[in-house]
Coordinates of C-alpha atoms in Angstrom, one line a residue:
M203 CA 179.7 137.4 -29.4
D204 CA 177.7 138.9 -32.2
R205 CA 175.0 141.4 -31.8
N206 CA 172.1 138.9 -31.7
T207 CA 173.8 136.9 -28.9
V208 CA 174.2 140.0 -26.8
I209 CA 170.6 141.0 -27.3
G210 CA 169.6 137.4 -26.4
F211 CA 171.6 137.5 -23.1
V212 CA 170.1 140.9 -22.2
L213 CA 166.6 139.6 -22.8
I214 CA 167.3 136.5 -20.7
G215 CA 168.6 138.8 -17.9
I216 CA 165.6 140.9 -18.1
L217 CA 163.4 137.9 -17.9
L218 CA 165.3 136.5 -14.9
I219 CA 165.1 139.8 -13.1
G220 CA 161.4 140.0 -13.8
M221 CA 160.9 136.4 -12.6
F222 CA 162.8 137.1 -9.4
Y223 CA 160.7 140.2 -8.8
I224 CA 157.4 138.5 -9.4
N225 CA 158.3 135.5 -7.3
S226 CA 159.5 137.8 -4.4
K227 CA 156.3 139.8 -4.5
S228 CA 154.1 136.7 -4.5
S229 CA 156.1 135.3 -1.6
Q230 CA 155.5 138.5 0.4
E231 CA 151.8 138.4 -0.4
F232 CA 151.6 134.7 0.7
Q233 CA 153.4 135.4 4.0
A234 CA 151.0 138.4 4.6
Q235 CA 148.0 136.1 4.0
E236 CA 149.5 133.4 6.3
K237 CA 150.1 136.0 9.0
K238 CA 146.6 137.2 8.7
K239 CA 145.3 133.7 9.0
A240 CA 147.5 133.1 12.1
D241 CA 146.3 136.3 13.7
S242 CA 142.7 135.4 13.1
I243 CA 143.2 132.0 14.6
A244 CA 145.0 133.5 17.6
A245 CA 142.2 136.0 18.1
R246 CA 139.6 133.3 18.2
A247 CA 141.6 131.0 20.5
P248 CA 140.8 131.3 24.2
K249 CA 143.0 133.6 26.2
A250 CA 145.1 132.4 29.0
D251 CA 143.5 133.0 32.5
T252 CA 146.1 135.3 34.1
N253 CA 144.3 135.1 37.4
A254 CA 144.4 131.3 37.3
L255 CA 148.1 131.4 36.4
K256 CA 148.7 133.8 39.4
T257 CA 146.7 131.5 41.6
D258 CA 148.6 128.5 40.4
A259 CA 151.8 130.4 41.1
K260 CA 150.7 131.3 44.6
I261 CA 149.8 127.7 45.3
T262 CA 153.2 126.6 44.0
D263 CA 154.9 129.2 46.1
S264 CA 152.9 128.2 49.2
I265 CA 153.8 124.5 48.7
L266 CA 157.5 125.5 48.2
N267 CA 157.3 127.7 51.3
A268 CA 155.7 124.9 53.3
K269 CA 158.4 122.5 52.2
K270 CA 161.1 125.1 53.2
Q271 CA 159.4 125.5 56.7
L272 CA 159.1 121.8 57.4
P273 CA 161.8 119.2 57.8
L274 CA 162.4 117.2 54.7
T275 CA 161.2 114.0 56.5
Y276 CA 157.7 115.5 56.9
I277 CA 155.0 114.3 54.5
T278 CA 152.2 116.7 53.5
D279 CA 149.8 116.9 50.5
T280 CA 150.5 119.3 47.6
V281 CA 147.1 120.5 46.5
E282 CA 143.9 121.6 48.2
Q283 CA 141.2 119.0 48.6
L284 CA 137.7 119.5 50.0
T285 CA 135.7 116.9 51.9
T286 CA 132.0 117.2 53.1
I287 CA 130.3 115.5 55.9
E288 CA 126.8 116.2 57.1
N289 CA 124.0 115.1 59.4
D290 CA 120.3 116.1 59.6
V291 CA 121.0 119.7 60.6
L292 CA 124.6 120.6 59.6
K293 CA 126.6 120.3 56.4
V294 CA 130.4 121.0 56.9
T295 CA 132.9 121.3 54.1
F296 CA 136.5 120.8 55.2
T297 CA 139.8 121.7 53.5
N298 CA 143.1 119.9 53.9
K299 CA 144.8 123.3 53.8
G300 CA 145.2 123.9 57.5
G301 CA 143.0 120.8 58.2
Q302 CA 140.0 123.0 59.1
P303 CA 136.4 123.8 58.2
K304 CA 136.0 125.9 55.1
A305 CA 132.2 126.2 54.7
I306 CA 129.3 125.7 57.2
E307 CA 125.7 125.2 56.0
L308 CA 122.6 125.0 58.2
K309 CA 120.2 122.6 56.5
K310 CA 117.0 123.6 58.3
F311 CA 117.3 127.4 57.9
T312 CA 117.0 129.3 54.6
T313 CA 117.6 132.9 53.5
L314 CA 114.9 135.1 51.9
D315 CA 115.7 133.6 48.5
K316 CA 115.2 130.1 49.9
K317 CA 118.8 129.1 49.9
A318 CA 120.4 127.4 52.9
V319 CA 121.9 129.7 55.5
K320 CA 125.7 129.7 55.3
L321 CA 127.5 130.7 58.5
M322 CA 131.0 130.3 56.9
S323 CA 132.0 130.6 53.3
G324 CA 134.7 133.3 52.8
N325 CA 138.4 133.1 52.9
F326 CA 138.6 135.3 56.0
N327 CA 137.6 132.4 58.2
K328 CA 140.5 130.6 59.7
L329 CA 141.7 128.3 62.5
S330 CA 145.4 128.2 62.8
Y331 CA 148.4 128.0 65.2
E332 CA 152.1 128.0 65.0
F333 CA 154.4 125.0 65.9
K334 CA 158.2 124.5 65.9
T335 CA 160.1 121.6 64.5
E336 CA 163.9 121.4 64.2
G337 CA 164.2 125.2 64.7
K338 CA 161.7 126.0 62.0
I339 CA 158.3 127.7 62.8
S340 CA 155.3 126.8 60.7
K341 CA 151.7 127.8 60.6
T342 CA 149.1 125.1 60.1
S343 CA 147.0 127.4 57.9
D344 CA 149.8 127.3 55.3
L345 CA 150.2 123.5 55.2
F346 CA 148.3 120.9 53.2
F347 CA 147.4 118.2 55.6
I348 CA 146.9 114.6 54.4
K349 CA 143.3 113.5 54.8
N350 CA 142.6 110.2 56.3
E351 CA 139.4 108.4 55.4
S352 CA 136.3 109.6 57.2
K353 CA 134.5 107.0 59.3
I354 CA 131.2 106.3 61.0
N355 CA 131.6 105.5 64.7
A356 CA 129.6 103.1 66.8
D357 CA 127.2 105.9 68.0
S358 CA 126.6 106.8 64.3
S359 CA 128.7 110.0 64.6
Q360 CA 131.1 110.8 61.8
S361 CA 134.9 111.4 62.3
L362 CA 137.3 113.0 59.8
T363 CA 141.0 113.2 60.5
Y364 CA 143.8 115.3 58.9
A365 CA 147.4 114.7 59.5
I366 CA 151.0 115.8 58.9
K367 CA 153.2 112.7 58.9
D368 CA 156.8 111.7 59.0
S369 CA 158.4 108.3 58.3
A370 CA 157.4 107.1 61.7
G371 CA 153.7 108.1 61.4
D372 CA 151.5 111.1 62.4
V373 CA 153.2 114.2 63.8
I374 CA 150.1 116.4 64.0
T375 CA 146.4 115.3 63.7
H376 CA 143.2 117.3 63.6
Q377 CA 140.2 115.2 64.3
F378 CA 136.7 116.4 63.8
T379 CA 133.6 114.6 65.0
L380 CA 130.1 115.4 63.8
P381 CA 127.2 114.1 66.0
A382 CA 124.8 111.5 64.6
P383 CA 121.4 112.6 63.1
G384 CA 118.9 113.5 65.8
K385 CA 121.5 114.1 68.4
N386 CA 121.3 117.9 68.6
G387 CA 124.1 117.9 66.0
Y388 CA 125.2 121.5 65.8
M389 CA 128.3 121.0 68.0
L390 CA 131.4 119.9 66.2
D391 CA 134.2 118.3 68.3
F392 CA 137.7 119.3 67.3
N393 CA 140.8 117.7 68.9
I394 CA 144.3 118.8 68.1
N395 CA 147.0 116.1 68.8
L396 CA 150.7 117.0 68.8
K397 CA 153.0 114.0 68.9
N398 CA 156.0 115.8 70.3
A399 CA 154.2 118.6 72.1
A400 CA 157.2 119.5 74.4
S401 CA 159.4 120.4 71.4
M402 CA 156.6 121.9 69.2
V403 CA 155.3 124.6 71.6
E404 CA 157.1 126.7 74.1
Q405 CA 156.2 126.4 77.8
S406 CA 153.3 124.0 77.0
T407 CA 151.3 126.9 75.5
M408 CA 149.6 127.1 72.1
N409 CA 148.6 130.4 70.5
L410 CA 145.4 129.7 68.6
L411 CA 144.2 132.1 65.9
W412 CA 140.4 132.1 65.2
Q413 CA 139.0 134.3 62.5
S414 CA 135.3 134.4 62.0
E415 CA 133.2 136.4 59.5
A416 CA 129.4 136.8 59.8
P417 CA 127.7 137.4 56.5
Q418 CA 124.3 139.2 56.1
V419 CA 121.5 136.7 56.4
E420 CA 118.4 138.7 57.2
K421 CA 116.5 141.3 55.2
D422 CA 117.5 144.5 57.0
L423 CA 121.3 144.7 57.2
V424 CA 121.3 147.8 59.5
Y425 CA 118.8 146.2 61.9
E426 CA 120.7 142.9 61.9
K427 CA 123.9 144.8 62.9
T428 CA 122.1 146.3 65.9
Q429 CA 121.0 142.8 67.0
T430 CA 124.5 141.3 66.6
H431 CA 126.7 140.7 69.6
I432 CA 130.2 139.6 70.5
C433 CA 129.6 137.1 73.4
Y434 CA 131.8 135.3 75.9
L435 CA 131.9 133.4 79.1
Y436 CA 134.7 135.0 81.0
N437 CA 135.9 133.9 84.5
G438 CA 132.6 132.0 84.9
E439 CA 130.3 135.0 84.0
Y440 CA 128.5 135.7 80.8
D441 CA 128.7 139.1 79.1
F442 CA 128.5 140.5 75.6
E443 CA 129.5 143.6 73.5
T444 CA 127.6 145.4 70.8
L445 CA 129.2 145.9 67.4
D446 CA 129.2 149.7 67.2
N447 CA 132.0 150.5 64.8
G448 CA 134.3 147.8 66.0
G449 CA 136.0 147.0 69.3
N450 CA 138.7 145.2 71.3
E451 CA 138.4 143.1 74.4
K452 CA 141.2 141.5 76.4
F453 CA 140.7 138.5 78.7
E454 CA 143.5 138.0 81.3
K455 CA 141.6 135.3 83.3
P456 CA 140.2 131.8 82.2
L457 CA 137.8 132.0 79.3
D458 CA 135.4 129.2 78.5
W459 CA 134.2 130.3 75.0
L460 CA 133.9 133.1 72.5
A461 CA 130.9 133.6 70.2
I462 CA 129.8 135.7 67.2
N463 CA 126.1 136.2 67.4
P464 CA 124.5 137.7 64.2
Q465 CA 120.9 138.1 65.5
F466 CA 119.5 134.6 65.0
F467 CA 122.7 132.4 64.6
V468 CA 125.8 131.7 66.5
S469 CA 129.4 130.7 65.8
T470 CA 131.2 129.6 68.9
L471 CA 134.8 128.5 69.7
I472 CA 134.9 126.5 72.9
A473 CA 137.9 125.2 74.9
K474 CA 136.9 122.2 77.0
N475 CA 139.8 123.0 79.4
K476 CA 139.4 126.8 79.1
F477 CA 141.6 129.3 77.4
Q478 CA 144.4 130.7 79.6
S479 CA 143.8 134.2 78.2
A480 CA 142.6 135.8 74.9
E481 CA 142.4 139.0 73.0
L482 CA 139.4 139.7 70.6
N483 CA 139.2 142.3 67.9
W484 CA 136.2 143.0 65.7
V485 CA 135.4 145.4 62.8
T486 CA 132.2 146.4 61.1
P487 CA 132.8 146.5 57.3
A488 CA 130.9 148.9 55.0
D489 CA 127.3 148.0 54.3
S490 CA 128.0 147.5 50.6
L491 CA 130.1 144.3 51.4
K492 CA 127.0 142.7 53.1
I493 CA 129.1 141.5 56.0
I494 CA 127.9 142.0 59.5
T495 CA 131.3 141.8 61.2
Q496 CA 134.8 140.2 61.1
A497 CA 136.3 139.1 64.3
T498 CA 139.8 137.9 65.1
A499 CA 140.7 136.2 68.4
N500 CA 144.1 135.2 69.6
C501 CA 143.8 132.6 72.3
R502 CA 146.3 131.0 74.6
L503 CA 145.8 127.3 75.4
T504 CA 147.6 124.9 77.7
V505 CA 148.9 121.9 75.9
P506 CA 148.9 118.9 78.3
A507 CA 151.7 116.3 78.4
N508 CA 149.8 113.9 76.1
G509 CA 149.6 116.7 73.4
V510 CA 145.8 116.5 73.0
V511 CA 144.0 119.9 73.0
P512 CA 140.2 119.3 73.1
L513 CA 138.0 122.1 71.5
Q514 CA 134.5 122.4 70.2
L515 CA 132.8 124.5 67.5
Y516 CA 129.2 125.4 67.6
Y517 CA 127.5 126.5 64.4
G518 CA 123.8 126.8 64.8
P519 CA 120.6 128.7 65.7
N520 CA 120.4 131.2 68.5
D521 CA 117.8 129.0 70.1
Y522 CA 117.5 128.9 73.9
T523 CA 116.1 125.3 74.1
I524 CA 118.8 123.9 71.8
M525 CA 121.8 125.7 73.4
N526 CA 120.5 125.0 77.0
K527 CA 121.2 121.3 76.4
Y528 CA 124.9 121.8 76.1
N529 CA 125.2 122.9 79.8
N530 CA 127.9 125.5 79.1
E531 CA 125.9 128.7 79.6
M532 CA 125.5 129.3 75.8
Q533 CA 121.8 129.7 76.2
Q534 CA 122.5 133.1 77.8
I535 CA 123.4 134.4 74.3
V536 CA 119.7 134.6 73.6
T537 CA 118.9 138.2 74.5
Y538 CA 115.7 137.8 76.5
G539 CA 116.6 141.0 78.5
S540 CA 119.5 143.4 78.9
G541 CA 120.6 146.5 80.7
P542 CA 118.1 147.9 83.2
F543 CA 115.6 145.3 81.9
S544 CA 117.9 142.3 82.3
F545 CA 115.5 140.9 85.0
V546 CA 112.8 140.3 82.4
K547 CA 114.8 137.4 80.9
Y548 CA 113.6 135.3 83.8
I549 CA 110.0 136.1 82.8
N550 CA 110.8 135.1 79.3
R551 CA 112.7 131.9 80.1
H552 CA 110.4 130.5 82.8
F553 CA 107.0 131.8 81.8
L554 CA 106.6 133.1 78.3
L555 CA 108.8 130.5 76.6
P556 CA 107.0 127.4 78.1
V557 CA 103.6 129.0 77.4
W558 CA 104.7 129.9 73.8
D559 CA 105.9 126.3 73.2
F560 CA 102.7 124.9 74.5
I561 CA 100.5 127.1 72.3
R562 CA 102.8 126.6 69.3
S563 CA 102.5 122.8 69.6
N564 CA 98.7 123.0 69.2
V565 CA 98.3 126.0 66.8
A566 CA 99.8 126.1 63.2
S567 CA 99.7 129.8 62.5
Y568 CA 102.3 131.9 64.4
G569 CA 100.1 134.9 64.0
M570 CA 97.3 133.1 65.9
V571 CA 99.9 131.9 68.5
I572 CA 100.7 135.6 69.2
L573 CA 97.1 136.5 69.4
L574 CA 96.3 133.7 71.9
L575 CA 99.4 134.5 74.0
T576 CA 98.4 138.2 74.1
L577 CA 94.9 137.3 75.1
L578 CA 96.2 135.1 77.9
I579 CA 98.5 137.9 79.2
R580 CA 95.8 140.6 79.0
L581 CA 93.4 138.3 81.0
I582 CA 96.1 137.7 83.6
T583 CA 96.8 141.4 83.9
S584 CA 93.1 142.4 83.8
P585 CA 92.9 142.8 87.7
I586 CA 95.7 145.3 87.5
L587 CA 93.8 147.1 84.7
Y588 CA 90.7 147.1 86.8
K589 CA 92.5 148.7 89.7
S590 CA 93.8 151.4 87.4
Y591 CA 90.4 152.2 85.9
L592 CA 88.7 152.1 89.3
S593 CA 91.2 154.7 90.6
G594 CA 90.5 156.8 87.5
A595 CA 86.7 156.5 88.1
K596 CA 87.2 157.8 91.7
M597 CA 89.2 160.7 90.4
K598 CA 86.5 161.5 88.0
V599 CA 83.9 161.5 90.7
L600 CA 86.0 164.0 92.7
K601 CA 86.8 166.2 89.7
P602 CA 84.0 168.8 90.5
E603 CA 85.4 169.3 94.0
V604 CA 88.9 169.5 92.7
D605 CA 87.8 172.2 90.2
A606 CA 86.1 174.1 93.0
L607 CA 89.4 174.0 95.0
K608 CA 91.3 175.3 92.0
A609 CA 88.8 178.2 91.6
K610 CA 89.2 178.9 95.3
F611 CA 93.0 179.3 95.2
T612 CA 93.1 181.2 91.9
D613 CA 93.4 185.0 92.3
K614 CA 91.9 187.7 90.2
S615 CA 94.9 187.8 87.9
G616 CA 94.4 184.1 87.1
S617 CA 97.5 182.7 88.9
L618 CA 97.0 179.6 91.0
D619 CA 98.5 179.3 94.4
Q620 CA 99.9 175.8 93.6
Q621 CA 101.2 175.2 97.1
A622 CA 97.9 175.8 98.9
F623 CA 95.9 174.0 96.1
S624 CA 98.1 170.9 96.4
M625 CA 97.7 170.7 100.2
E626 CA 93.9 170.9 100.0
Q627 CA 93.8 168.5 97.1
M628 CA 95.8 165.9 99.2
K629 CA 93.4 166.4 102.1
L630 CA 90.4 165.9 99.7
W631 CA 91.9 162.7 98.3
K632 CA 92.8 161.4 101.8
S633 CA 89.4 162.1 103.2
A634 CA 87.7 160.3 100.3
G635 CA 90.1 157.3 100.6
V636 CA 91.6 157.8 97.2
S637 CA 95.3 157.3 96.4
P638 CA 96.8 159.6 93.7
L639 CA 99.1 156.7 92.8
G640 CA 96.2 154.3 92.4
G641 CA 96.3 154.7 88.6
C642 CA 100.0 155.0 88.2
L643 CA 101.2 151.9 90.0
P644 CA 99.1 149.4 88.0
A645 CA 100.5 151.0 84.8
L646 CA 104.0 150.7 86.1
L647 CA 103.5 147.0 86.9
Q648 CA 102.7 146.4 83.2
I649 CA 106.0 147.8 82.0
P650 CA 108.0 144.6 82.8
I651 CA 105.4 142.6 80.9
F652 CA 105.7 144.9 77.9
M653 CA 109.5 144.9 78.0
S654 CA 109.7 141.1 78.3
L655 CA 107.6 140.7 75.2
Y656 CA 109.6 143.3 73.4
Y657 CA 112.8 141.2 73.9
F658 CA 111.0 137.9 73.5
F659 CA 109.7 138.6 70.0
Q660 CA 113.0 140.1 68.8
A661 CA 115.0 137.1 69.9
N662 CA 112.6 134.3 69.0
I663 CA 114.1 132.4 66.1
A664 CA 110.9 130.4 65.7
L665 CA 109.3 133.4 64.1
R666 CA 111.9 133.6 61.4
G667 CA 110.5 133.0 57.9
E668 CA 106.9 132.6 59.2
S669 CA 104.3 134.5 57.3
F670 CA 101.0 136.0 58.6
L671 CA 98.4 138.0 56.6
W672 CA 100.6 140.4 54.6
A673 CA 103.7 139.9 56.6
K674 CA 106.1 137.6 54.8
D675 CA 108.5 137.2 57.8
L676 CA 107.3 137.8 61.4
A677 CA 110.9 138.2 62.5
A678 CA 111.4 141.3 60.3
Y679 CA 109.3 144.4 59.6
D680 CA 106.3 144.0 57.3
S681 CA 106.4 146.3 54.3
V682 CA 103.3 147.0 52.2
L683 CA 105.0 149.9 50.4
Q684 CA 108.7 150.6 49.6
L685 CA 109.4 154.3 49.4
P686 CA 111.9 155.7 46.8
F687 CA 113.4 157.8 49.5
N688 CA 114.3 157.7 53.2
I689 CA 112.3 159.7 55.8
P690 CA 114.4 160.6 58.9
F691 CA 113.2 158.8 62.0
Y692 CA 110.8 156.7 59.9
G693 CA 112.6 154.8 57.2
D694 CA 112.1 153.9 53.5
H695 CA 109.1 151.6 53.8
V696 CA 105.6 151.6 55.3
S697 CA 104.8 148.9 57.9
L698 CA 101.1 148.3 58.1
F699 CA 101.2 146.5 61.5
T700 CA 103.0 149.6 62.8
I701 CA 100.2 151.8 61.5
T702 CA 97.5 149.5 63.1
A703 CA 99.5 149.6 66.4
T704 CA 99.7 153.4 66.3
L705 CA 96.0 153.8 65.5
T706 CA 94.9 151.5 68.3
S707 CA 97.2 153.3 70.7
L708 CA 95.8 156.6 69.6
L709 CA 92.2 155.4 70.2
I710 CA 93.1 154.3 73.7
S711 CA 94.6 157.7 74.5
I712 CA 91.7 159.6 73.1
Y713 CA 89.2 157.5 75.0
S714 CA 91.2 157.9 78.2
M715 CA 91.2 161.7 77.9
S716 CA 87.6 161.8 79.1
S717 CA 88.5 160.2 82.4
M718 CA 91.4 162.6 83.1
Q719 CA 91.0 164.8 86.1
D720 CA 92.9 167.7 84.6
N721 CA 93.1 168.0 80.8
T722 CA 93.9 171.7 80.8
N723 CA 97.6 171.1 81.1
P724 CA 98.9 171.6 77.5
V725 CA 101.5 168.8 77.9
M726 CA 98.9 166.3 79.0
K727 CA 96.4 167.6 76.4
Y728 CA 98.7 166.8 73.4
M729 CA 100.5 163.8 74.9
P730 CA 97.9 161.3 73.5
Y731 CA 98.9 162.5 70.0
I732 CA 102.6 162.8 70.5
F733 CA 103.2 159.3 71.9
P734 CA 101.6 157.4 68.9
V735 CA 103.7 159.5 66.5
L736 CA 106.8 158.4 68.4
L737 CA 105.6 154.8 68.2
L738 CA 105.3 155.2 64.4
G739 CA 108.9 156.0 64.1
V740 CA 110.3 153.6 66.7
F741 CA 108.2 150.5 65.6
N742 CA 108.5 150.9 61.8
N743 CA 111.7 148.8 61.7
L744 CA 110.8 146.4 64.5
P745 CA 109.7 142.8 63.8
A746 CA 106.1 142.3 62.6
A747 CA 105.5 139.9 65.4
L748 CA 106.0 142.7 67.9
T749 CA 103.8 145.3 66.1
W750 CA 101.1 142.6 65.6
Y751 CA 101.2 141.8 69.3
Y752 CA 101.0 145.5 70.2
T753 CA 98.0 145.9 67.8
V754 CA 96.2 142.9 69.4
S755 CA 97.1 144.1 72.9
N756 CA 95.8 147.6 72.3
T757 CA 92.6 146.3 70.8
I758 CA 92.0 144.0 73.8
T759 CA 92.9 146.8 76.2
L760 CA 90.4 149.2 74.6
I761 CA 87.6 146.6 74.7
L762 CA 88.4 145.8 78.4
Q763 CA 88.5 149.5 79.2
I764 CA 85.0 150.1 77.7
I765 CA 83.5 147.0 79.4
I766 CA 85.0 147.8 82.8
Q767 CA 84.1 151.5 82.8
K768 CA 80.7 151.1 81.2
Y769 CA 79.4 147.9 82.7
I770 CA 81.5 146.8 85.7
I771 CA 82.4 150.0 87.6
N772 CA 79.3 151.4 89.5
H773 CA 79.8 155.2 89.8
E774 CA 77.0 155.6 92.3
K775 CA 78.5 152.9 94.5
I776 CA 81.9 154.6 94.2
L777 CA 80.3 158.0 95.3
A778 CA 78.6 156.3 98.2
Q779 CA 81.9 154.7 99.3
I780 CA 83.7 158.0 99.1
S781 CA 81.0 159.6 101.3
E782 CA 81.4 156.7 103.8
N783 CA 85.2 157.2 103.8
R784 CA 84.8 160.8 104.7
K785 CA 82.9 159.9 107.8
K786 CA 85.8 157.8 109.1
P787 CA 88.7 159.5 110.9
V788 CA 91.7 160.2 108.7
K789 CA 94.8 158.3 109.7
Q790 CA 98.1 159.5 108.4
S791 CA 101.3 157.6 108.3
K792 CA 104.5 159.2 109.6
L793 CA 105.7 159.8 106.0
Q794 CA 102.4 161.6 105.2
E795 CA 102.7 163.7 108.4
R796 CA 106.2 164.8 107.4
I797 CA 105.1 165.7 103.9
A798 CA 102.1 167.7 105.3
A799 CA 104.5 169.4 107.8
M800 CA 106.9 170.3 104.9
Q801 CA 104.0 171.7 102.8
E802 CA 102.7 173.7 105.7
S803 CA 106.2 175.1 106.4
Q804 CA 106.7 176.1 102.7
K805 CA 103.2 177.7 102.7
K806 CA 104.2 179.9 105.7
I807 CA 107.5 180.9 104.1
Q808 CA 105.6 181.9 100.9
D809 CA 103.1 183.9 102.9
I810 CA 105.9 185.8 104.7
K811 CA 107.6 186.5 101.3
S812 CA 104.4 187.8 99.8
K813 CA 103.7 190.1 102.7
T814 CA 107.3 191.4 102.5
T815 CA 106.9 192.1 98.8
K816 CA 103.7 194.0 99.4
K817 CA 105.4 196.3 101.9

């Protein structure tokens, strides 16, 4: 190889090396650009829903677990399917998982934002029981039932059936029947049918789990909680528990039904053949969750030889008229009276409710219905009011003589001999034919009427959502101003009806001060101002219907008081009657004689003590 050949090979090698280098660099740049494009496309592509993947995994696991729990010959579904049936008042969505209701909607009732009231919508709600097959224990809530076609029955009711099958047919069926439109259709029939009951449950007893959650429906969550009750018909007697911070109740004797009553609505589990026993637990979640309560009931049921367990589910309004038609004592859930005032429920049921329904059927405005009802009640009680004012007028006539007695038994130091003064005052009243209780008893007789209306307006679902004047909902407090802070004992809003009720109460108290026999007592002197202030705090969170009623009642009372005292009661005639009574011999009852003897005895003891002290 000569020199030129060597130089040529070297140049060719340099060119080849340069070419390989350039090609390698270009390839790296191309790969980098392709990677950048791929990364950009990946960034723009939708990300996988990890929650959905987890949910799918859980569903797959639950299906596999169900398959493991059941004999291989059993036939179930593999995915959740929802089915809805409805009538004119109730819309029920069922799920084949557990063969049970999943959502309940009341079609004739709405929330504040005008959406249908939902009594059931969360995953907490459940109806489930355990059964045994070939040594394996399964929970119905974990199984996907097969849905049979829903059908319309001869009476226009609708039936929906879920089943777990084997090669021979149905093994377990859940049959639900919804009443036909116009048939008071809030009651859902629920029949459980076990084909081989003897082998599926031990000792012919089923343990049924019922979980029910009550979501917030009304405007004021705190007030709604105070009006929510856990109700039951136990051993033939109705009773209820308040929520408080949760609770527990055990039932060892037959139980007809259990109910969750969030103020205006009710969810009830009913056993047609009664529960053997039950245990109920409930909790009150934090206000931020907007849930009133969560209740869990474990109920024992007898499974008859035919394997059919008849149950019922009531989802509907807390309405006395509606629930009274079922003849199972559910109407007692409506709190028309409780505690020491439980007797007023009979006034509400048999007098106020029929009168209310009559007026409501003829008057469109509920505010005017309340006004007319109040006017009727005040007219009925006006004779009692007259007796009270007549007694007050007699006391007023005797006031100068009472003042003279007080001066007589007051010593130079200004201290009053209360014992002697009381004895002489009683003699004066007796001789004049005046009873010191004449003004008190009529007032006491009006307390049951007030308390019956207090319960009536709080429990009356007909007022819910009805507006009047500035009040948007007569079943809740009216608010004309929302405060940015909370005032203790008052609240965070201003209720105008509460203010009008307080002012009219104050006017009555001030007007009545003039007829008081003794207004020198500092307690009695300031009581007219203290009581209305208390009303301001107590009534501010109460329904507008109640504070409107109290406003109307006070106004009518004040007008009647002025008319009776100014134009009906004749003070000269009263004075003449008192003078005539004094001429008659005073007759004392045995009780009055004993009281007089006791007072005389105490006076003698005080005289002896005073003489001993002086010595």
